Coordinates of C-alpha atoms and ligand atoms in Angstrom, one line a residue:
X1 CA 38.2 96.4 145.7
X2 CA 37.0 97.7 142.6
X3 CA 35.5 95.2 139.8
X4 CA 37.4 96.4 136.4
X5 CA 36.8 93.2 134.6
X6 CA 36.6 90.0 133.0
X7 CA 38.0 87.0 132.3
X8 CA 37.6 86.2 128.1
X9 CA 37.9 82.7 126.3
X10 CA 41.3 81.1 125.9
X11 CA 43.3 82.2 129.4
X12 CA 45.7 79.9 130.6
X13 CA 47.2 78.9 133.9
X14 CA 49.6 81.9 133.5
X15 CA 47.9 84.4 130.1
X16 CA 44.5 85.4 130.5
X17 CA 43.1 87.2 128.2
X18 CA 40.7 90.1 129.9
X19 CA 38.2 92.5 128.7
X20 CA 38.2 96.1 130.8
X21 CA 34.6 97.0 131.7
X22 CA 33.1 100.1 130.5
X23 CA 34.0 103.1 132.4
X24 CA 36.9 101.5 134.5
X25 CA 39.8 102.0 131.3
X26 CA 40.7 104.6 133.5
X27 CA 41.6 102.6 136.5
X28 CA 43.6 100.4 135.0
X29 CA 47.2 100.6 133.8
X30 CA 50.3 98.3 132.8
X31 CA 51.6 96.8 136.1
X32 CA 49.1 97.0 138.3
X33 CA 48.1 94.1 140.8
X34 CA 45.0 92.3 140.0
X35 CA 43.1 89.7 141.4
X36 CA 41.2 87.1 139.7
X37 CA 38.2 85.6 141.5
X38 CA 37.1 82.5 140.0
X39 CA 33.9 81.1 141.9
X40 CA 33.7 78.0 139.6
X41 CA 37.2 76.9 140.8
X42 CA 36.8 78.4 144.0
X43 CA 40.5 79.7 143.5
X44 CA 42.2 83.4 143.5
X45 CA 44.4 84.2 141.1
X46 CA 47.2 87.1 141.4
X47 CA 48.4 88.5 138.4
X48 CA 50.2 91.5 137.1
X49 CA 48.4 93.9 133.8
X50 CA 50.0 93.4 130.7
X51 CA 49.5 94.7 127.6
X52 CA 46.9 96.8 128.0
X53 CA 44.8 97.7 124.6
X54 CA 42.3 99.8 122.8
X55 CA 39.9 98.2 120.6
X56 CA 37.4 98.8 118.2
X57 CA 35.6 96.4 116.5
X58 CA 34.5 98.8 113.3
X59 CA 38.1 100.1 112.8
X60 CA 40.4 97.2 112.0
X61 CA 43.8 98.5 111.0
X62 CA 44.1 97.3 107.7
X63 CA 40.2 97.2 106.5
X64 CA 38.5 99.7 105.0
X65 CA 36.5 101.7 107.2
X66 CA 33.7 104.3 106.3
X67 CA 34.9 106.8 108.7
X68 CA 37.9 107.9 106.0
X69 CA 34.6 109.2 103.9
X70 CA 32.5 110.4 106.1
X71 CA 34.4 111.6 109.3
X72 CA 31.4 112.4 111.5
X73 CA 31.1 109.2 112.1
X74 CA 34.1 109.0 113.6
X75 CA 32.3 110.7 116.3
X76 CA 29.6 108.5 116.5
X77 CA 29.5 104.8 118.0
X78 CA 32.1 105.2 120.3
X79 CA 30.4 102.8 122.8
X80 CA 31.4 99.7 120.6
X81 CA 35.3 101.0 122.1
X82 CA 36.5 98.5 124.5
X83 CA 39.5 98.0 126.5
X84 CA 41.9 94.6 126.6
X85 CA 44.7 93.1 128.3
X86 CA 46.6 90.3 129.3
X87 CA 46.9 88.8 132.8
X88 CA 50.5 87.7 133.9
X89 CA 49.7 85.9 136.3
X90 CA 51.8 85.5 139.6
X91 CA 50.9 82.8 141.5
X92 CA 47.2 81.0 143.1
X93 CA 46.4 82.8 146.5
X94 CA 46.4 80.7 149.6
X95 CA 44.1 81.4 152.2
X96 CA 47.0 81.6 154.4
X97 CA 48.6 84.2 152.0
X98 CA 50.8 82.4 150.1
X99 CA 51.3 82.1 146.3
X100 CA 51.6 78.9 144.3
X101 CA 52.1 78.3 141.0
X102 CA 48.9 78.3 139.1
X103 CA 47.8 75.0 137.2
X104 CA 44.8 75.6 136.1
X105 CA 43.7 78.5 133.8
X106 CA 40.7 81.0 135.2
X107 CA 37.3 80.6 134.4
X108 CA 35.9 82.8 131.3
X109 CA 33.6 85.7 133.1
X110 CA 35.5 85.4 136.5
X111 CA 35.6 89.2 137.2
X112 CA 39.0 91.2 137.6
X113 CA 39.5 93.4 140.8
X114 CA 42.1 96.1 140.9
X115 CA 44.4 96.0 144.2
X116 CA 44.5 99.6 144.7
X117 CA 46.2 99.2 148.2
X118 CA 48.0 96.5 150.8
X119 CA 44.9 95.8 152.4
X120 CA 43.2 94.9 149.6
X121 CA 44.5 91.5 149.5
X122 CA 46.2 89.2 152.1
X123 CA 49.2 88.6 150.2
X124 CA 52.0 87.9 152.8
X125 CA 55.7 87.6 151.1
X126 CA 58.7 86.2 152.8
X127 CA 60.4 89.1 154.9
X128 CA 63.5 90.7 153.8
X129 CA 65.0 93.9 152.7
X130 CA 62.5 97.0 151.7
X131 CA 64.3 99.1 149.1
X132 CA 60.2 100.7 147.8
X133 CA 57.0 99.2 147.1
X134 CA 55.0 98.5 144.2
X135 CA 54.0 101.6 142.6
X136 CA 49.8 101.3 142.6
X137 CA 49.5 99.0 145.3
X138 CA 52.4 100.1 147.3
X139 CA 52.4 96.7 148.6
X140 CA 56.5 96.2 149.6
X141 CA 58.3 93.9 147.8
X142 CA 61.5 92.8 149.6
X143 CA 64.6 91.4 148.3
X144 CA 65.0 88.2 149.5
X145 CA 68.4 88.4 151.8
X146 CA 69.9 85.0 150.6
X147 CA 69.6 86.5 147.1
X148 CA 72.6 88.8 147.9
X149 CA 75.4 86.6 147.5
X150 CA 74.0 85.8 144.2
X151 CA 74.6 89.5 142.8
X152 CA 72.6 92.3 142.4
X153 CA 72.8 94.5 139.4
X154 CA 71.1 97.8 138.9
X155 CA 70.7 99.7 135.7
X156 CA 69.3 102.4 134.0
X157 CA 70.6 105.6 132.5
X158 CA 72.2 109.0 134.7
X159 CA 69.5 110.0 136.8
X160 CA 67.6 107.1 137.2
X161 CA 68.0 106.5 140.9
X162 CA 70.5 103.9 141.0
X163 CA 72.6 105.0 143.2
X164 CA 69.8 106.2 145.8
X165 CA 68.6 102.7 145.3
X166 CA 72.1 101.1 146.7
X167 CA 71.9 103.8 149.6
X168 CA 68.7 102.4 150.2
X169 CA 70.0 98.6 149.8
X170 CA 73.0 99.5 152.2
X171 CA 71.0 101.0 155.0
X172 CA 68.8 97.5 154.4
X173 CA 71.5 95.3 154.8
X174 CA 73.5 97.1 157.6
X175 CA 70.2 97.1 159.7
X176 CA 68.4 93.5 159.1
X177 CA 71.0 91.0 158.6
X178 CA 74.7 90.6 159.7
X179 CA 76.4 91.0 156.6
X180 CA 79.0 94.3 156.2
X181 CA 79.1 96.2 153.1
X182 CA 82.5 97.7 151.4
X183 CA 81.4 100.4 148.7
X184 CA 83.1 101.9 146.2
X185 CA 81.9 105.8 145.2
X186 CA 83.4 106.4 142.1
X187 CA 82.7 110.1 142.4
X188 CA 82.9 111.0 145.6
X189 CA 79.4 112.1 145.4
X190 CA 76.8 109.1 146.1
X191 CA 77.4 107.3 149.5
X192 CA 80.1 109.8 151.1
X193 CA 77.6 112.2 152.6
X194 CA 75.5 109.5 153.7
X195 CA 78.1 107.5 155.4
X196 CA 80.2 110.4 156.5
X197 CA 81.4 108.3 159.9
X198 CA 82.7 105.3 157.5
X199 CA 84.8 107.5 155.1
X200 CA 88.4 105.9 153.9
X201 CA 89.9 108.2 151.7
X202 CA 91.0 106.5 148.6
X203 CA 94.1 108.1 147.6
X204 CA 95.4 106.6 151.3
X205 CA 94.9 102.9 150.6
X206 CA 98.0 100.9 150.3
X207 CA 98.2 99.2 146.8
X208 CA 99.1 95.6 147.0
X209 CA 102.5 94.7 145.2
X210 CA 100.5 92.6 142.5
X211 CA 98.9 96.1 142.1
X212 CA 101.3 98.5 141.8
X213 CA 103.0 96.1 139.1
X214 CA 100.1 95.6 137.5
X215 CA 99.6 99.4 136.8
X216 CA 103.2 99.8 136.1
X217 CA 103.4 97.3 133.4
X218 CA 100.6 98.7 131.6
X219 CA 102.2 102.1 132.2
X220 CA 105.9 101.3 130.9
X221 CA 104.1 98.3 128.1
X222 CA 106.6 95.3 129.4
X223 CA 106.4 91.8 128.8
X224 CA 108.7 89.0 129.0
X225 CA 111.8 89.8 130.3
X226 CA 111.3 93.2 131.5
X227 CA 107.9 92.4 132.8
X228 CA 109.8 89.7 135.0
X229 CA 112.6 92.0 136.0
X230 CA 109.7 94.7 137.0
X231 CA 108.0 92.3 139.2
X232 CA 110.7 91.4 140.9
X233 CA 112.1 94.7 141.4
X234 CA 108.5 96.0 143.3
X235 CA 109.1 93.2 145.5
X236 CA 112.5 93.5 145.8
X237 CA 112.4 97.3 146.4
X238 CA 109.5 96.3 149.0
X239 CA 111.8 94.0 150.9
X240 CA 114.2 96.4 151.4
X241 CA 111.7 99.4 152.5
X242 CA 113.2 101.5 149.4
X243 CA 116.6 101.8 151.2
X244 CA 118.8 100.8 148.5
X245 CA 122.2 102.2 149.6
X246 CA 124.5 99.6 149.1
X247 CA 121.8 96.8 146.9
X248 CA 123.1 93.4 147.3
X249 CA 120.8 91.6 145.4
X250 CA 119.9 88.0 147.1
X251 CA 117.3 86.5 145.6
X252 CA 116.7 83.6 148.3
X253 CA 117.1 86.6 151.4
X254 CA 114.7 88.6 149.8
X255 CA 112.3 85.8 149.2
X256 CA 112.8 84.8 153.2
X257 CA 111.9 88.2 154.2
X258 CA 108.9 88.7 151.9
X259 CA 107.5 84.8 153.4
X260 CA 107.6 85.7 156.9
X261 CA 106.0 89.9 156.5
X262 CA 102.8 91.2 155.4
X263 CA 103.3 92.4 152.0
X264 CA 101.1 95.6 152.5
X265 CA 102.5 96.6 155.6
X266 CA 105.7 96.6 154.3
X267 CA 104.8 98.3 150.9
X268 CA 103.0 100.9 153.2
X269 CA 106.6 101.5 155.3
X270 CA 108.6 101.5 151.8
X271 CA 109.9 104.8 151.5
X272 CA 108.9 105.0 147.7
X273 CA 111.7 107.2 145.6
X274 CA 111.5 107.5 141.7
X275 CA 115.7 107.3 141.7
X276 CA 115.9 104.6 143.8
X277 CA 113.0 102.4 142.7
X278 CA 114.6 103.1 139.1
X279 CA 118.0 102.4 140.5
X280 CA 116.7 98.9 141.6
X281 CA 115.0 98.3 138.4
X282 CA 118.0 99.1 136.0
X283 CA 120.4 96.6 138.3
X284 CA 117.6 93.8 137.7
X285 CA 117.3 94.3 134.2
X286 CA 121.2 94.1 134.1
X287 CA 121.0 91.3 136.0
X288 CA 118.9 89.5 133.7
X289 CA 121.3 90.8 130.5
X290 CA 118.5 93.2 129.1
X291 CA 119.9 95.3 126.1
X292 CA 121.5 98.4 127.1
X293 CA 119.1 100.2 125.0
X294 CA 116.1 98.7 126.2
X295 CA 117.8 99.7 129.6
X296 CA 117.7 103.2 128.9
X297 CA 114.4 103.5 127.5
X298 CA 112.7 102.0 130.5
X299 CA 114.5 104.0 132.8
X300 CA 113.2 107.5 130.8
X301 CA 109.9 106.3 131.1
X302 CA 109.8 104.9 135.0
X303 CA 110.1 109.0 135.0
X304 CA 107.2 109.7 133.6
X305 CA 106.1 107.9 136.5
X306 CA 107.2 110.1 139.0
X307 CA 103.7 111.0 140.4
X308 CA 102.5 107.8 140.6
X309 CA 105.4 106.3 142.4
X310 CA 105.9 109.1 145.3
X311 CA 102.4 109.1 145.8
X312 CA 102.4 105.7 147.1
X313 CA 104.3 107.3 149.9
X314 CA 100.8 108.9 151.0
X315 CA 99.6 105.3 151.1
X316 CA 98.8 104.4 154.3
X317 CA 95.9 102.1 154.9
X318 CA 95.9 98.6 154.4
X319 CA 93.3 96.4 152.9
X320 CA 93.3 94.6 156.0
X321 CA 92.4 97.6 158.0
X322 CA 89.7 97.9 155.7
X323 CA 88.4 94.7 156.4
X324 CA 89.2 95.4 160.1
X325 CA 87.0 98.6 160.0
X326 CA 84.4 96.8 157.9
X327 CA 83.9 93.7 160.4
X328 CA 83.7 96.5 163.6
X329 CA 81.5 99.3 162.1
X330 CA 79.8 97.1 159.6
X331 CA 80.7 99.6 156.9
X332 CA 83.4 101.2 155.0
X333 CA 82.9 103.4 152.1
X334 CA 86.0 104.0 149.7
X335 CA 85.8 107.7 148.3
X336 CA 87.5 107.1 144.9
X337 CA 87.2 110.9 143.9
X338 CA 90.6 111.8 144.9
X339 CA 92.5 108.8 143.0
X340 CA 93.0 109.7 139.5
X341 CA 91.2 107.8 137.3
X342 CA 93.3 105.4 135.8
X343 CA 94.2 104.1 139.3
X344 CA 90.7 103.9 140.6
X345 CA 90.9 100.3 139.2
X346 CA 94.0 99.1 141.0
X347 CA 92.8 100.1 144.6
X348 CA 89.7 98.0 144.4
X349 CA 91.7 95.4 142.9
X350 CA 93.5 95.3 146.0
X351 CA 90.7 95.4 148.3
X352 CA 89.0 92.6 146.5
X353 CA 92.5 90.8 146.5
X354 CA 93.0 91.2 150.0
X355 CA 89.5 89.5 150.7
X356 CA 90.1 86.7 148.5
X357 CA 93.3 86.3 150.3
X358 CA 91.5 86.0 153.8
X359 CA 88.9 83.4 152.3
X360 CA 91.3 81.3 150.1
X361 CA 93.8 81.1 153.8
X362 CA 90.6 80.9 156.1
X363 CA 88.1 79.3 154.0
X364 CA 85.5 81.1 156.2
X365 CA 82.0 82.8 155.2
X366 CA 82.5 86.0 155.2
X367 CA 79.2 88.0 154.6
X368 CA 80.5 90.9 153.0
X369 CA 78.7 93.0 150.4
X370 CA 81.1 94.8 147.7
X371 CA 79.2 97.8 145.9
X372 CA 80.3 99.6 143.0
X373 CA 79.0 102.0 141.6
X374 CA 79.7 103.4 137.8
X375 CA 80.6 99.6 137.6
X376 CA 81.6 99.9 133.9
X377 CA 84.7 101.4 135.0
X378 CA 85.4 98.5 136.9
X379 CA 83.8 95.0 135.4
X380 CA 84.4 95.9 131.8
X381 CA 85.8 93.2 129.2
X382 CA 88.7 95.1 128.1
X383 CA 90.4 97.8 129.6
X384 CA 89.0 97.4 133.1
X385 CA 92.0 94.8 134.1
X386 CA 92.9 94.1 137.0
X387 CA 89.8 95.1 139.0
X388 CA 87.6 93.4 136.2
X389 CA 89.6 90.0 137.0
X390 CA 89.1 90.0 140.7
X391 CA 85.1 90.7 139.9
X392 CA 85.1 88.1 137.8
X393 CA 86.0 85.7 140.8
X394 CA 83.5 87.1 142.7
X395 CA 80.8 87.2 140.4
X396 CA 81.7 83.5 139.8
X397 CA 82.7 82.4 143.3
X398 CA 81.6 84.3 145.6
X399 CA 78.7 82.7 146.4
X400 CA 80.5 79.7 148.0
X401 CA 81.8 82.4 150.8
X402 CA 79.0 84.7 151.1
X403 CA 81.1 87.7 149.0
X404 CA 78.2 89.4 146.6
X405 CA 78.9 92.2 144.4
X406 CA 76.1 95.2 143.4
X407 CA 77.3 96.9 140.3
X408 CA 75.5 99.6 139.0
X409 CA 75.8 101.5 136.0
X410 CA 74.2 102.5 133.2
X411 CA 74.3 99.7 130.5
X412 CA 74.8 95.7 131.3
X413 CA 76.6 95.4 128.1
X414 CA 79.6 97.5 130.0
X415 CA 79.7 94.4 132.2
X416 CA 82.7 91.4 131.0
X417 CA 80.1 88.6 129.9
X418 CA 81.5 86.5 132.9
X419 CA 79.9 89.1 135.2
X420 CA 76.5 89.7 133.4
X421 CA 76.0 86.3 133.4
X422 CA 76.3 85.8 136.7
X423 CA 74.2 88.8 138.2
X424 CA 71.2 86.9 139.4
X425 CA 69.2 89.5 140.3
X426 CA 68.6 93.2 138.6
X427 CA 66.6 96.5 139.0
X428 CA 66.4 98.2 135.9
X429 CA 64.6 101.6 134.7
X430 CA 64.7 103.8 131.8
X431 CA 67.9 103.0 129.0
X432 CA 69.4 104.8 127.0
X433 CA 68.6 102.7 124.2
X434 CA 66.3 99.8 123.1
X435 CA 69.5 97.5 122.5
X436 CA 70.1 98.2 126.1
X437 CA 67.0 96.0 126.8
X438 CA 67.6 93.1 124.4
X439 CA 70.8 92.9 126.7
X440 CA 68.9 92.4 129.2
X441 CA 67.1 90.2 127.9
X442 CA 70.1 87.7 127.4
X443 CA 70.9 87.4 131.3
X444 CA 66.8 87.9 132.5
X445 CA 63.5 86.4 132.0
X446 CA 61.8 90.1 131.1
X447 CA 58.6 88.5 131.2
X448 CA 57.1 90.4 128.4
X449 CA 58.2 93.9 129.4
X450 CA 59.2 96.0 126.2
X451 CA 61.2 99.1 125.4
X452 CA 58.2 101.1 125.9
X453 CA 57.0 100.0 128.9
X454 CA 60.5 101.2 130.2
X455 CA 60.9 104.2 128.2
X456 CA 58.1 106.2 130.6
X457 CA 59.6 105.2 133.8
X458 CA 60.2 108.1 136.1
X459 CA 63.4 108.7 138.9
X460 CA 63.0 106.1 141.1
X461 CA 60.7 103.5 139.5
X462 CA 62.6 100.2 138.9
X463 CA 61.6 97.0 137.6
X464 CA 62.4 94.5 139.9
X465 CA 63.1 91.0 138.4
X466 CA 65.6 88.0 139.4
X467 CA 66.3 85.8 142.0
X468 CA 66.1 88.2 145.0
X469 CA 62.3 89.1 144.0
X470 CA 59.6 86.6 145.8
X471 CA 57.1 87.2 142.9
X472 CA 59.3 85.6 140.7
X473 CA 58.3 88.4 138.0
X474 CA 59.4 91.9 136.5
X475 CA 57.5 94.2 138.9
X476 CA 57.6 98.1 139.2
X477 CA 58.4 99.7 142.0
X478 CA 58.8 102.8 143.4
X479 CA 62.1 103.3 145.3
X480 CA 61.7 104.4 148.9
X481 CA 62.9 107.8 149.6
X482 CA 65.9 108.0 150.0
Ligands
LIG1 N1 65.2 107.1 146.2 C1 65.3 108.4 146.1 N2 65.0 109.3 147.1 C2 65.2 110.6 146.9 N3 65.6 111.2 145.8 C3 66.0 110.4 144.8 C4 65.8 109.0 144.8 N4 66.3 108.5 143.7 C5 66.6 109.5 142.9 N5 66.5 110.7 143.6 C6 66.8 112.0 143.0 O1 67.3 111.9 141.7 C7 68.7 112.3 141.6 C8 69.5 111.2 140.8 O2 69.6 110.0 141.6 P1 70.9 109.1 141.5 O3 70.6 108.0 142.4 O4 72.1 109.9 141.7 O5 70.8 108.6 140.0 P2 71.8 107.8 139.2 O6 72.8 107.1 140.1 O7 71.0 106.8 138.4 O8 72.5 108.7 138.2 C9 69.1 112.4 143.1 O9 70.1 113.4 143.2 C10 67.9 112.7 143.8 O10 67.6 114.1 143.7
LIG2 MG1 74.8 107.2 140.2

């Protein structure tokens, strides 16, 4: 290992202050792996470069110099130039290969060694899941596996890597622990060819009832009455498979036969027909003495609804095949690109339903990661409902059962604060704008790392910071290729 340094007056246990030695400013560079070897103490100390600095001691930014009168000598001197920066440090080195938490602050003139590769240093973190290695040392950094059911979030703007990253996570999980992964690909374009085996097209999953009202209310804008006579009517119009011939409307038989069926499979054997479903509709909000107006204008707009409601017809996969395929093959990707937008939501509302379903009944583990990707059109505070409210629950809850969520997407803030704040561990790279950081900042100990530090960060170079890292610290690494 290469000397590069030394320890100056005033470090502490987890700050020391360093002067670069002359010749080696070229070695060193924010982020790198140092070690600190402090004979006095006998003790090694790991640490991470930080805010690396040019000095000089004759040109002091706000004191006159003589080099604005005369500037040859601007030219001259340049051996008084010297090199600092501040040691994060990230634990004392065992001889076993552990790291503690340091107590005591280096010795002034312990030298400073750059770790330019994995054997320079017998560092030997907890095993777990390789998604790329630090990017000088390229000593691996693995997610810790217990960290996934506490969230993962990755961010950064379009072209970052993100997604490659949660291919890379996937793979992980799938092949070191026993957890399955259900994942969402918003376009079509991100996990599909990867996975091509575990491919469910998205325009065939069966919407839950709670779903298919949910996107019709917001559709036709009911509430009260008409909300109540809508509901109703989706599972009333599910209880009879759509045949509505002759529509004796018993509340207490249709209840009976909803009890004792799966709601899915029936809404996937429903023979969905705009007249009919409408027909239904109208007769309930008779029923419940809605105006004849209000009647009317309902019934015009279940029309503009045509497309939506004979396309359920397609519909043909349950959740719980879903989960069926997930727990045999380990994996299930959900092509959204096919579903139009604004029903992307609803479908992994139901998924995410349909889980929560099986834990609240079974109160079981059940290891499952859910990954989705352009996550802001999922998680968001407002206009993201009903998926939003279902990762809500799992961001909060999930952790009791083993459910974890990665989101990805391109600014936290996109996240409902109920989500963010429950993300325990993130990769982030280049954003798209400083406030994007101070975000960040709110949910994550950034340790120092600024806007600028991120603002250079190639495809594929992530900090790595949270609960899932073992060094307990922001550190950069390269993504493995993917
Ligand atoms: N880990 C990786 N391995 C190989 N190529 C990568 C990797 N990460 C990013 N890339 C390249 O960068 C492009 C953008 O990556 P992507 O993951 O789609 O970014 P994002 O999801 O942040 O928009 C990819 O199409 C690929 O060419
Ligand atoms: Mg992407």
């Amino acid at each position: 290992m290469k000397p590069i340094g030394v320890v100056v007056s005033g470090s502490s246990p987890v700050n020391v202050p360093i002067q670069v030695y002359k010749g080696c400013e070229n070695l060193v560079q924010e982020d790198s792996f140092v070690l600190i070897k402090d004979h006095e103490k006998n003790v090694e100390y790991f640490g991470v470069i930080r805010s690396l600095r040019m000095n000089d001691p004759l040109l002091i930014p706000h004191q006159r110099s003589s080099v604005i009168d005369n500037r040859e000598l601007a030219r001259h001197g340049k051996e008084v130039v010297f090199e600092t920066s501040s040691i994060r440090v990230l634990g004392v080195l065992t001889p076993d290969g552990q790291l503690t938490p340091p107590r005591q602050p280096p010795t002034p003139r312990s030298e400073v060694y750059l770790i330019e590769t994995p054997s320079d240093v017998n560092l030997k973190l907890e095993t777990g899941l390789t998604l790329g290695k630090h990017k000088f040392s390229g000593i691996e950094v693995p997610l810790k596996p217990d960290a996934l059911k506490y969230h993962i979030g990755v961010v950064g703007a379009t072209g970052t890597g993100k997604s490659r990253l949660v291919v890379g996570l996937v793979n992980e999980v799938l092949s070191k622990t026993d957890w399955r992964a259900i994942v969402f690909d918003h376009s079509g374009l991100d996990y599909v060819s990867f996975f091509k085996s575990n491919v469910v097209n998205g325009d065939e999953v069966v919407l839950h009832p709670d779903s298919i009202f949910a996107y019709l209310k917001r559709e036709l804008s009911v509430k009260d009455l008409a909300e109540d006579a809508l509901s109703l009517a989706i599972y009333t119009y599910i209880a009879l498979g759509g045949d509505v011939k002759n529509i004796q409307i018993n509340i207490a038989q249709i209840s009976e036969k909803l009890k004792n069926a799966d709601l899915e499979d029936l809404t996937a054997s429903t023979k969905w027909d705009l007249s009919s479903f409408t027909s239904i509709y109208t007769a309930l909000l008779d029923k419940f003495n809605a105006r004849e107006s209000t009647i009317e204008k309902l019934s015009a707009l279940l029309t503009l609804q045509k497309q939506f409601i004979e396309s359920l017809n397609k519909k043909k996969i349950t959740s719980r095949e879903i989960l069926g395929r997930a727990e045999k093959e380990k994996l299930v990707v959900v092509d959204l690109s096919n579903v139009r937008q604004e029903e992307r939501r609803y479908v992994v509302a139901s998924i995410l339903a349909r889980i929560w379903e099986f834990i609240d009944a079974e109160r079981k583990f059940v290891n499952t990661l859910v990954v989705i990707d352009e996550a802001h059109n999922y998680a968001c505070q407002q206009g993201c409902w009903p998926s939003n409210e279902l990762i809500e629950r799992t961001a909060r809850e999930g952790r009791k059962w083993g459910l974890g969520l990665v989101l990805a997407s391109q600014r936290i803030i996109d996240f409902s604060t109920d989500i963010r704040n429950n993300i325990n561990t993130f990769f982030f790279s280049k954003l798209q704008t400083p406030g994007d950081l101070e975000n960040l900042s709110g949910v994550l100990d950034l340790g120092g790392i600024e806007y600028d530090d991120i603002a250079i960060l190639a495809t594929r170079e992530f900090y790595f910071a949270g609960l899932g890292n073992p060094l307990k610290y922001p550190v950069l690494i390269e993504v493995k290729e993917v």
